[in-house]
Tab-separated table of C-alpha atoms in Angstrom:
chain	number	residue	atom	x	y	z
A	729	MET	CA	-14.300	-23.756	-4.499
A	730	THR	CA	-17.389	-21.938	-3.191
A	731	ASP	CA	-20.656	-21.257	-5.004
A	732	ASP	CA	-20.984	-17.848	-3.333
A	733	PRO	CA	-19.529	-15.196	-5.684
A	734	PHE	CA	-18.872	-12.848	-2.769
A	735	VAL	CA	-16.665	-15.417	-1.039
A	736	ALA	CA	-14.914	-16.216	-4.335
A	737	HIS	CA	-14.148	-12.533	-4.935
A	738	ARG	CA	-13.453	-11.456	-1.356
A	739	SER	CA	-9.666	-11.210	-1.736
A	740	LEU	CA	-10.138	-9.184	-4.912
A	741	LEU	CA	-12.580	-6.828	-3.177
A	742	PHE	CA	-10.269	-6.312	-0.203
A	743	THR	CA	-7.364	-5.567	-2.548
A	744	VAL	CA	-9.379	-2.989	-4.504
A	745	ALA	CA	-10.521	-1.290	-1.291
A	746	TYR	CA	-7.037	-1.318	0.236
A	747	GLU	CA	-5.442	0.207	-2.852
A	748	LEU	CA	-8.065	2.945	-2.861
A	749	LEU	CA	-7.876	3.658	0.881
A	750	GLY	CA	-4.374	2.701	2.047
A	751	SER	CA	-5.939	1.296	5.208
A	752	ALA	CA	-6.608	-2.369	5.903
A	753	ALA	CA	-9.089	-1.548	8.669
A	754	ASP	CA	-11.109	0.741	6.414
A	755	ALA	CA	-10.871	-1.756	3.548
A	756	GLU	CA	-12.353	-4.471	5.756
A	757	ASP	CA	-15.202	-2.169	6.733
A	758	VAL	CA	-15.906	-1.419	3.062
A	759	VAL	CA	-15.874	-5.117	2.184
A	760	GLN	CA	-18.358	-5.753	4.970
A	761	GLU	CA	-20.609	-2.953	3.685
A	762	THR	CA	-20.359	-4.484	0.218
A	763	TRP	CA	-21.452	-7.852	1.584
A	764	LEU	CA	-24.547	-6.287	3.139
A	765	ARG	CA	-25.527	-4.757	-0.200
A	766	TRP	CA	-24.745	-8.011	-2.006
A	767	SER	CA	-26.928	-9.987	0.408
A	768	ALA	CA	-29.872	-7.720	-0.324
A	769	ALA	CA	-29.460	-7.611	-4.101
A	770	ARG	CA	-27.825	-10.891	-5.151
A	771	ALA	CA	-30.980	-12.448	-6.610
A	772	ASP	CA	-31.139	-9.696	-9.248
A	773	VAL	CA	-27.425	-9.533	-10.091
A	774	ARG	CA	-26.406	-10.894	-13.515
A	775	ASP	CA	-22.652	-10.235	-13.328
A	776	PRO	CA	-21.516	-10.733	-9.708
A	777	ARG	CA	-17.896	-9.640	-10.239
A	778	ALA	CA	-18.807	-6.395	-11.970
A	779	TYR	CA	-21.490	-5.651	-9.381
A	780	LEU	CA	-19.207	-6.345	-6.403
A	781	VAL	CA	-16.316	-4.296	-7.809
A	782	ARG	CA	-18.709	-1.447	-8.554
A	783	ILE	CA	-20.107	-1.435	-5.018
A	784	VAL	CA	-16.728	-1.755	-3.300
A	785	THR	CA	-15.428	1.121	-5.450
A	786	ARG	CA	-18.368	3.380	-4.629
A	787	GLN	CA	-18.130	2.597	-0.922
A	788	SER	CA	-14.366	3.202	-0.996
A	789	LEU	CA	-14.816	6.551	-2.752
A	790	ASN	CA	-17.345	7.658	-0.143
A	791	ARG	CA	-14.974	6.701	2.654
A	792	LEU	CA	-11.942	8.175	0.873
A	793	ARG	CA	-13.542	11.603	0.821
A	794	THR	CA	-14.158	11.368	4.561
A	795	LEU	CA	-10.625	10.129	5.217
A	796	ALA	CA	-9.154	12.991	3.193
A	797	ARG	CA	-10.500	15.472	5.732
A	798	ARG	CA	-9.190	13.373	8.612
A	799	ARG	CA	-5.735	13.093	7.042
A	800	GLU	CA	-5.491	16.864	6.745
A	801	GLU	CA	-5.533	16.943	10.548
A	802	TYR	CA	-3.119	14.017	10.962
A	803	VAL	CA	-0.104	14.729	13.172
A	804	GLY	CA	3.137	14.408	11.206
A	805	GLU	CA	3.557	12.318	8.066
A	806	TRP	CA	0.737	9.968	7.032
A	807	LEU	CA	1.700	6.555	5.639
A	808	PRO	CA	-0.458	3.618	4.521
A	809	GLU	CA	-1.292	0.884	6.986
A	810	PRO	CA	1.237	-1.904	6.316
A	811	LEU	CA	0.094	-5.359	5.281
A	812	LEU	CA	1.831	-8.554	6.321
A	813	THR	CA	2.098	-10.542	3.082
A	814	SER	CA	3.489	-13.917	2.098
A	815	PRO	CA	6.520	-14.147	-0.221
A	816	ASP	CA	4.155	-15.563	-2.884
A	817	VAL	CA	2.655	-12.102	-3.468
A	818	ALA	CA	5.982	-11.000	-4.957
A	819	GLU	CA	5.516	-13.563	-7.735
A	820	ASP	CA	2.653	-11.481	-9.152
A	821	VAL	CA	4.796	-8.490	-10.059
A	822	GLU	CA	1.860	-6.264	-11.001
A	823	LEU	CA	0.063	-6.971	-7.735
A	824	ALA	CA	3.178	-6.537	-5.598
A	825	GLU	CA	3.977	-3.203	-7.231
A	826	SER	CA	0.409	-1.964	-6.882
A	827	VAL	CA	0.318	-2.535	-3.096
A	828	SER	CA	3.868	-1.333	-2.453
A	829	PHE	CA	4.442	1.659	-0.188
A	830	ALA	CA	6.068	3.466	-3.083
A	831	MET	CA	2.925	3.105	-5.215
A	832	LEU	CA	0.452	3.775	-2.408
A	833	THR	CA	2.182	7.035	-1.507
A	834	VAL	CA	2.009	8.084	-5.165
A	835	LEU	CA	-1.688	7.185	-5.279
A	836	GLU	CA	-2.210	9.538	-2.338
A	837	THR	CA	-1.337	12.418	-4.679
A	838	LEU	CA	-4.294	11.610	-6.961
A	839	GLY	CA	-7.836	12.791	-6.433
A	840	PRO	CA	-10.375	10.136	-5.366
A	841	THR	CA	-11.872	9.572	-8.820
A	842	GLU	CA	-8.473	9.570	-10.538
A	843	ARG	CA	-7.228	7.042	-8.009
A	844	ALA	CA	-10.199	4.746	-8.532
A	845	VAL	CA	-9.911	4.916	-12.321
A	846	PHE	CA	-6.166	4.239	-12.246
A	847	VAL	CA	-6.432	1.306	-9.837
A	848	LEU	CA	-9.360	-0.342	-11.602
A	849	ARG	CA	-7.870	0.041	-15.085
A	850	GLU	CA	-4.145	-0.427	-14.534
A	851	VAL	CA	-4.159	-3.026	-11.769
A	852	PHE	CA	-7.396	-4.951	-12.272
A	853	GLU	CA	-7.861	-4.450	-16.038
A	854	THR	CA	-11.487	-3.429	-15.550
A	855	PRO	CA	-13.286	-2.437	-18.799
A	856	TYR	CA	-13.870	1.283	-19.230
A	857	ASP	CA	-17.647	0.950	-19.266
A	858	GLU	CA	-17.617	-0.854	-15.909
A	859	ILE	CA	-15.305	1.785	-14.425
A	860	ALA	CA	-17.610	4.502	-15.749
A	861	GLU	CA	-20.569	2.965	-13.952
A	862	ALA	CA	-18.580	2.619	-10.729
A	863	VAL	CA	-17.363	6.235	-10.632
A	864	GLY	CA	-20.355	7.944	-12.214
A	865	LYS	CA	-18.623	9.156	-15.393
A	866	THR	CA	-18.979	8.458	-19.111
A	867	PRO	CA	-16.603	5.917	-20.680
A	868	ALA	CA	-15.036	8.726	-22.734
A	869	ALA	CA	-14.392	10.762	-19.588
A	870	VAL	CA	-12.930	7.712	-17.860
A	871	ARG	CA	-10.474	7.215	-20.728
A	872	GLN	CA	-9.271	10.797	-20.324
A	873	ILE	CA	-8.991	10.444	-16.556
A	874	ALA	CA	-7.066	7.179	-16.976
A	875	ARG	CA	-4.596	8.819	-19.363
A	876	ARG	CA	-3.939	11.741	-17.005
A	877	ALA	CA	-3.613	9.427	-14.009
A	878	ARG	CA	-1.129	7.163	-15.842
A	879	GLU	CA	1.025	10.165	-16.734
A	880	HIS	CA	0.861	11.467	-13.162
A	881	VAL	CA	1.856	8.119	-11.659
A	882	ALA	CA	4.569	7.432	-14.250
A	883	ALA	CA	6.290	10.704	-13.363
A	884	ARG	CA	6.439	9.789	-9.660
A	885	ARG	CA	6.802	6.019	-9.359
A	886	PRO	CA	10.211	4.257	-9.101
A	887	ARG	CA	11.676	4.162	-12.597
A	888	ALA	CA	12.927	0.600	-12.685
A	889	ARG	CA	11.554	-2.684	-11.403
A	890	VAL	CA	13.827	-4.540	-9.012
A	891	SER	CA	13.968	-8.324	-8.871
A	892	ARG	CA	13.056	-10.198	-5.721
A	893	ALA	CA	16.620	-11.505	-5.436
A	894	GLU	CA	18.085	-7.983	-5.584
A	895	ARG	CA	15.597	-6.706	-3.011
A	896	GLU	CA	16.444	-9.530	-0.615
A	897	ALA	CA	20.180	-8.966	-1.071
A	898	VAL	CA	19.943	-5.232	-0.339
A	899	VAL	CA	17.702	-5.819	2.691
A	900	ALA	CA	20.206	-8.393	3.998
A	901	ARG	CA	23.041	-5.857	3.680
A	902	PHE	CA	20.946	-3.243	5.451
A	903	LEU	CA	20.069	-5.631	8.278
A	904	ALA	CA	23.702	-6.658	8.748
A	905	ALA	CA	24.838	-3.025	8.902
A	906	VAL	CA	22.166	-2.002	11.420
A	907	ARG	CA	22.757	-5.051	13.605
A	908	GLY	CA	26.496	-4.472	13.566
A	909	GLY	CA	26.307	-0.725	14.127
A	910	ASP	CA	28.314	-0.476	10.904
A	911	LEU	CA	28.281	3.183	9.852
A	912	GLN	CA	30.255	2.628	6.648
A	913	GLY	CA	28.102	-0.358	5.738
A	914	LEU	CA	25.023	1.835	6.046
A	915	LEU	CA	26.591	4.590	3.964
A	916	ASP	CA	27.299	1.959	1.292
A	917	VAL	CA	23.745	0.552	1.187
A	918	LEU	CA	21.895	3.863	1.484
A	919	ALA	CA	21.687	6.137	-1.538
A	920	PRO	CA	23.365	9.505	-0.804
A	921	ASP	CA	20.006	11.280	-1.233
A	922	VAL	CA	17.931	8.675	0.644
A	923	VAL	CA	14.728	9.970	2.239
A	924	ALA	CA	13.198	8.485	5.404
A	925	VAL	CA	9.542	9.125	6.210
A	926	ALA	CA	8.168	8.127	9.628
A	927	ASP	CA	4.566	7.834	10.778
A	928	GLY	CA	3.928	7.992	14.521
A	929	GLY	CA	0.444	9.454	14.236
A	930	GLY	CA	1.132	11.832	17.102
A	931	VAL	CA	0.934	8.808	19.431
A	932	VAL	CA	4.609	7.806	19.541
A	933	ALA	CA	7.783	9.728	18.768
A	934	ALA	CA	8.551	10.114	15.057
A	935	ALA	CA	10.109	12.791	12.871
A	936	ARG	CA	7.347	15.183	11.792
A	937	ARG	CA	9.091	15.779	8.459
A	938	PRO	CA	11.114	13.540	6.123
A	939	VAL	CA	14.786	13.054	7.010
A	940	LYS	CA	16.961	13.496	3.931
A	941	GLY	CA	20.493	12.285	3.209
A	942	ALA	CA	22.566	9.231	4.120
A	943	ASP	CA	24.936	11.448	6.088
A	944	ARG	CA	22.085	12.297	8.482
A	945	LEU	CA	20.345	8.934	8.532
A	946	ALA	CA	23.243	6.467	8.732
A	947	PRO	CA	24.587	7.685	12.131
A	948	VAL	CA	21.129	7.351	13.681
A	949	LEU	CA	20.656	3.817	12.344
A	950	SER	CA	24.165	2.719	13.329
A	951	ASN	CA	23.480	3.707	16.934
A	952	LEU	CA	20.185	1.860	17.307
A	953	VAL	CA	21.637	-1.322	18.782
A	954	LYS	CA	23.921	0.676	21.072
A	955	VAL	CA	21.268	2.698	22.874
A	956	ALA	CA	18.412	0.205	23.409
A	957	ASP	CA	17.455	-3.473	23.540
A	958	VAL	CA	16.668	-3.617	19.850
A	959	GLU	CA	16.225	-6.610	17.551
A	960	VAL	CA	16.082	-5.975	13.808
A	961	LEU	CA	14.395	-8.698	11.773
A	962	PRO	CA	13.395	-9.352	8.160
A	963	MET	CA	9.745	-9.627	7.164
A	964	TRP	CA	7.468	-9.303	4.137
A	965	LEU	CA	5.331	-6.188	3.861
A	966	ASN	CA	3.093	-5.191	0.971
A	967	GLY	CA	4.596	-7.740	-1.370
A	968	ALA	CA	8.275	-6.955	-0.732
A	969	PRO	CA	11.100	-7.753	1.712
A	970	ALA	CA	11.015	-5.315	4.633
A	971	VAL	CA	12.292	-4.818	8.169
A	972	ARG	CA	10.745	-4.921	11.626
A	973	LEU	CA	12.267	-3.428	14.746
A	974	ASP	CA	11.408	-4.972	18.116
A	975	LEU	CA	12.144	-2.896	21.215
A	976	ASP	CA	12.377	-4.747	24.526
A	977	GLY	CA	10.831	-7.787	22.844
A	978	LYS	CA	7.798	-5.956	21.426
A	979	LEU	CA	7.053	-4.758	17.897
A	980	ASP	CA	7.947	-1.066	17.700
A	981	THR	CA	8.426	-0.178	14.018
A	982	VAL	CA	8.146	-1.701	10.556
A	983	ALA	CA	9.954	-0.250	7.565
A	984	SER	CA	9.359	-0.645	3.847
A	985	LEU	CA	12.419	0.031	1.698
A	986	VAL	CA	12.474	1.376	-1.851
A	987	ILE	CA	15.487	0.059	-3.756
A	988	GLU	CA	16.994	1.411	-6.959
A	989	ASN	CA	20.378	0.588	-8.501
A	990	GLY	CA	21.335	-1.649	-5.588
A	991	ARG	CA	20.789	0.983	-2.885
A	992	ILE	CA	17.962	2.136	-0.639
A	993	THR	CA	16.439	5.381	-1.879
A	994	ARG	CA	13.462	5.688	0.483
A	995	ILE	CA	12.517	4.298	3.887
A	996	TYR	CA	8.881	4.303	4.991
A	997	ALA	CA	8.806	3.649	8.755
A	998	VAL	CA	5.463	3.050	10.473
A	999	ARG	CA	5.374	3.427	14.263
A	1000	ASN	CA	1.734	4.358	14.848
A	1001	PRO	CA	0.468	1.481	17.078
A	1002	ALA	CA	-2.980	1.567	15.453
A	1003	LYS	CA	-1.383	0.782	12.086
A	1004	LEU	CA	0.690	-2.090	13.495
A	1005	ALA	CA	-2.224	-3.865	15.155
A	1006	ARG	CA	-3.061	-6.169	12.212
A	1007	LEU	CA	0.440	-7.459	11.504
A	1008	GLY	CA	-0.217	-10.791	13.167
A	1009	GLU	CA	-2.359	-11.918	10.218
A	1010	VAL	CA	-1.237	-12.458	6.628
A	1011	ALA	CA	-3.372	-10.411	4.226
A	1012	ALA	CA	-5.190	-12.231	1.421
A	1013	LEU	CA	-4.598	-10.248	-1.778
A	1014	SER	CA	-5.635	-10.948	-5.342
A	1015	ARG	CA	-6.126	-9.259	-8.700
A	1016	PHE	CA	-8.536	-11.987	-9.753
A	1017	ALA	CA	-11.321	-14.127	-8.310
A	1018	GLY	CA	-10.515	-17.012	-6.052
């Protein structure tokens, strides 16, 4: 254990920033900015955790407002930066769900303050008075914002939790079908109304709009191994089993899969090279100190 509260809470601070920003690179920058403020003020801080969470939230909100303008100009669909995670993250169900692509894309539909209130209250169980200080609102206002944000998220998030075993089984079926060029196998594992969203950032080829329907998506996936030197491999992304696609021996795409009722309902495929750059390092995530 370390005596430095910043070091003890670093994983927590990164997780808060990532859930607010959807970008590991920006989250790291915010954590670094928080450290600079902590270094200057630590002698006067009575509650290090509350102080650090407050500063990382404020810094994230400032950056989120800047990023919102940048994302309006983004070419094609914008997706969160994927995180390479260990299988252990899946054991903390609340944490795994909160960093999932499905949740992060829902959080993108909230305003900055609503997002901060929801994340701090629902994921990190932060007291209302501490949230109020972090976002510059009264505790009563924060309670109202939290209620609206919960309702908003509940209407858009996946309706049922899926066990780790079921996720792994569905991903295994998907991998086998893609590797075998098995069209019927893909039609069986994909929900009829599956939606695929791809993020190339205008740098590499990717569909500019979501592709909808297993009848459109399955033929494309079944032909992957027939038209290129492609290797499809399992991996863990954002607390869940996922898929990586290597083209000519190099990482080309990672895909997070949303699973409901034993079938894949959404595919989030990230191809933007800038968002794949950090996948050589396992992210340290936590809802608590340590």
